XYZ file of C-alpha atoms in Angstrom:
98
model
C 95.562 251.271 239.808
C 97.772 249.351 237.866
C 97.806 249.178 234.002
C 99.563 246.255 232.103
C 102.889 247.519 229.779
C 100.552 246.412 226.657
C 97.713 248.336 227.329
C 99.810 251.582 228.852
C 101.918 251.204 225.080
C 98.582 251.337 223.815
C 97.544 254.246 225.147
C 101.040 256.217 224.836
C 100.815 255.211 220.610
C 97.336 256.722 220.568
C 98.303 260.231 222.775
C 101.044 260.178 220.176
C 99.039 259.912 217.054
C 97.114 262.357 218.623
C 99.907 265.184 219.085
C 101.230 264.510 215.437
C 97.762 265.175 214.115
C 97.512 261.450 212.567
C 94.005 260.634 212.707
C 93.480 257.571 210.793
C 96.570 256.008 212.830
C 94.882 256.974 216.146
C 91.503 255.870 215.172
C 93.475 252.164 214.398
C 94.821 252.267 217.962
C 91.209 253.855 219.827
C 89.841 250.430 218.626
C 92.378 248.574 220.394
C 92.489 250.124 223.039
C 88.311 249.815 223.339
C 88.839 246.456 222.506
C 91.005 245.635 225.098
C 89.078 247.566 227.923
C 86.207 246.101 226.943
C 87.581 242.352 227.321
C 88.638 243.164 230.543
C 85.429 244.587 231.693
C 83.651 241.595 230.407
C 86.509 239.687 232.525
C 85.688 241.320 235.535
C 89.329 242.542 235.910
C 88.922 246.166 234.684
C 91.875 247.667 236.513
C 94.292 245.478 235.903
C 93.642 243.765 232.586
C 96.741 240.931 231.925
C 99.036 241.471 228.291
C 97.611 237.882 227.403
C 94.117 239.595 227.518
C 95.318 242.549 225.440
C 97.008 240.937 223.003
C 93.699 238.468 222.232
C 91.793 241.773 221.439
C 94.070 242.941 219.512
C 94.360 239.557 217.060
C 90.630 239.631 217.310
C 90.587 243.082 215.826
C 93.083 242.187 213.529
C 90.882 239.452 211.942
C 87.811 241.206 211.621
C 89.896 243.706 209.857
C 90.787 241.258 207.328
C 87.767 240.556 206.692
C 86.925 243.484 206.376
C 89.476 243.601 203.997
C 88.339 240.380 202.122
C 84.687 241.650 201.824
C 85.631 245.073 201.108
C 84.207 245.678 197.174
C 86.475 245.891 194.303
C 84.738 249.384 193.330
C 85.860 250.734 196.594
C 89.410 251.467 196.753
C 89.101 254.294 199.007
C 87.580 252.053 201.485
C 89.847 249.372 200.856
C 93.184 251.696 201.410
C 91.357 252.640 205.083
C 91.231 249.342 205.806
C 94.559 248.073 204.976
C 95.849 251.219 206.742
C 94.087 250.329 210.140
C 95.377 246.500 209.237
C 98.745 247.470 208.718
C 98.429 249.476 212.170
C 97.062 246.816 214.234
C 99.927 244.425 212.697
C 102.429 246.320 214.512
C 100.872 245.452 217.966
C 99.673 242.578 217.079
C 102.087 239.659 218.973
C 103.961 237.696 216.741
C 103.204 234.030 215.648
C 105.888 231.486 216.487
């Protein structure tokens, strides 16, 4: 079986996250990592899903998280801080624009 470097990075952040007890950081990264398994299931290339692949789940999770974000009421800063947090998370993986 052979994983792609994005998706194996993936899952090394998460295990990571895990072992320092950082749950709202792992959650951020479990939903990229679904994301991106789940795209290449759809794909029909589940072993071996390509960094192109992984990366468009991740920018696709990275929108709905701004909106999120951008729908998220004013009343509800608790909810807004959790969703910048997972925001800011994704952002690091997220590949950058030219």
């Amino acid at each position: 079986m052979v994983i792609n470097m994005k998706l194996k990075e993936l899952q090394t952040e998460m295990i990571a996250a895990m072992k320092a007890k950082d749950k709202f950081r792992k959650d951020a990264i479990s939903v990229l990592v679904s994301a991106a398994k789940k795209s290449g299931i759809d794909a029909g290339c589940r072993e071996d899903i390509p960094d192109d692949m992984v990366n468009t789940a991740i920018l696709k999770e990275l929108k709905s998280c701004k909106e999120q974000i951008d729908t998220c009421p004013a009343s509800r800063e608790d909810l807004k801080a959790e969703y910048q947090f997972r925001y800011d998370v994704i952002s690091e993986y997220a590949p950058k624009q030219m």
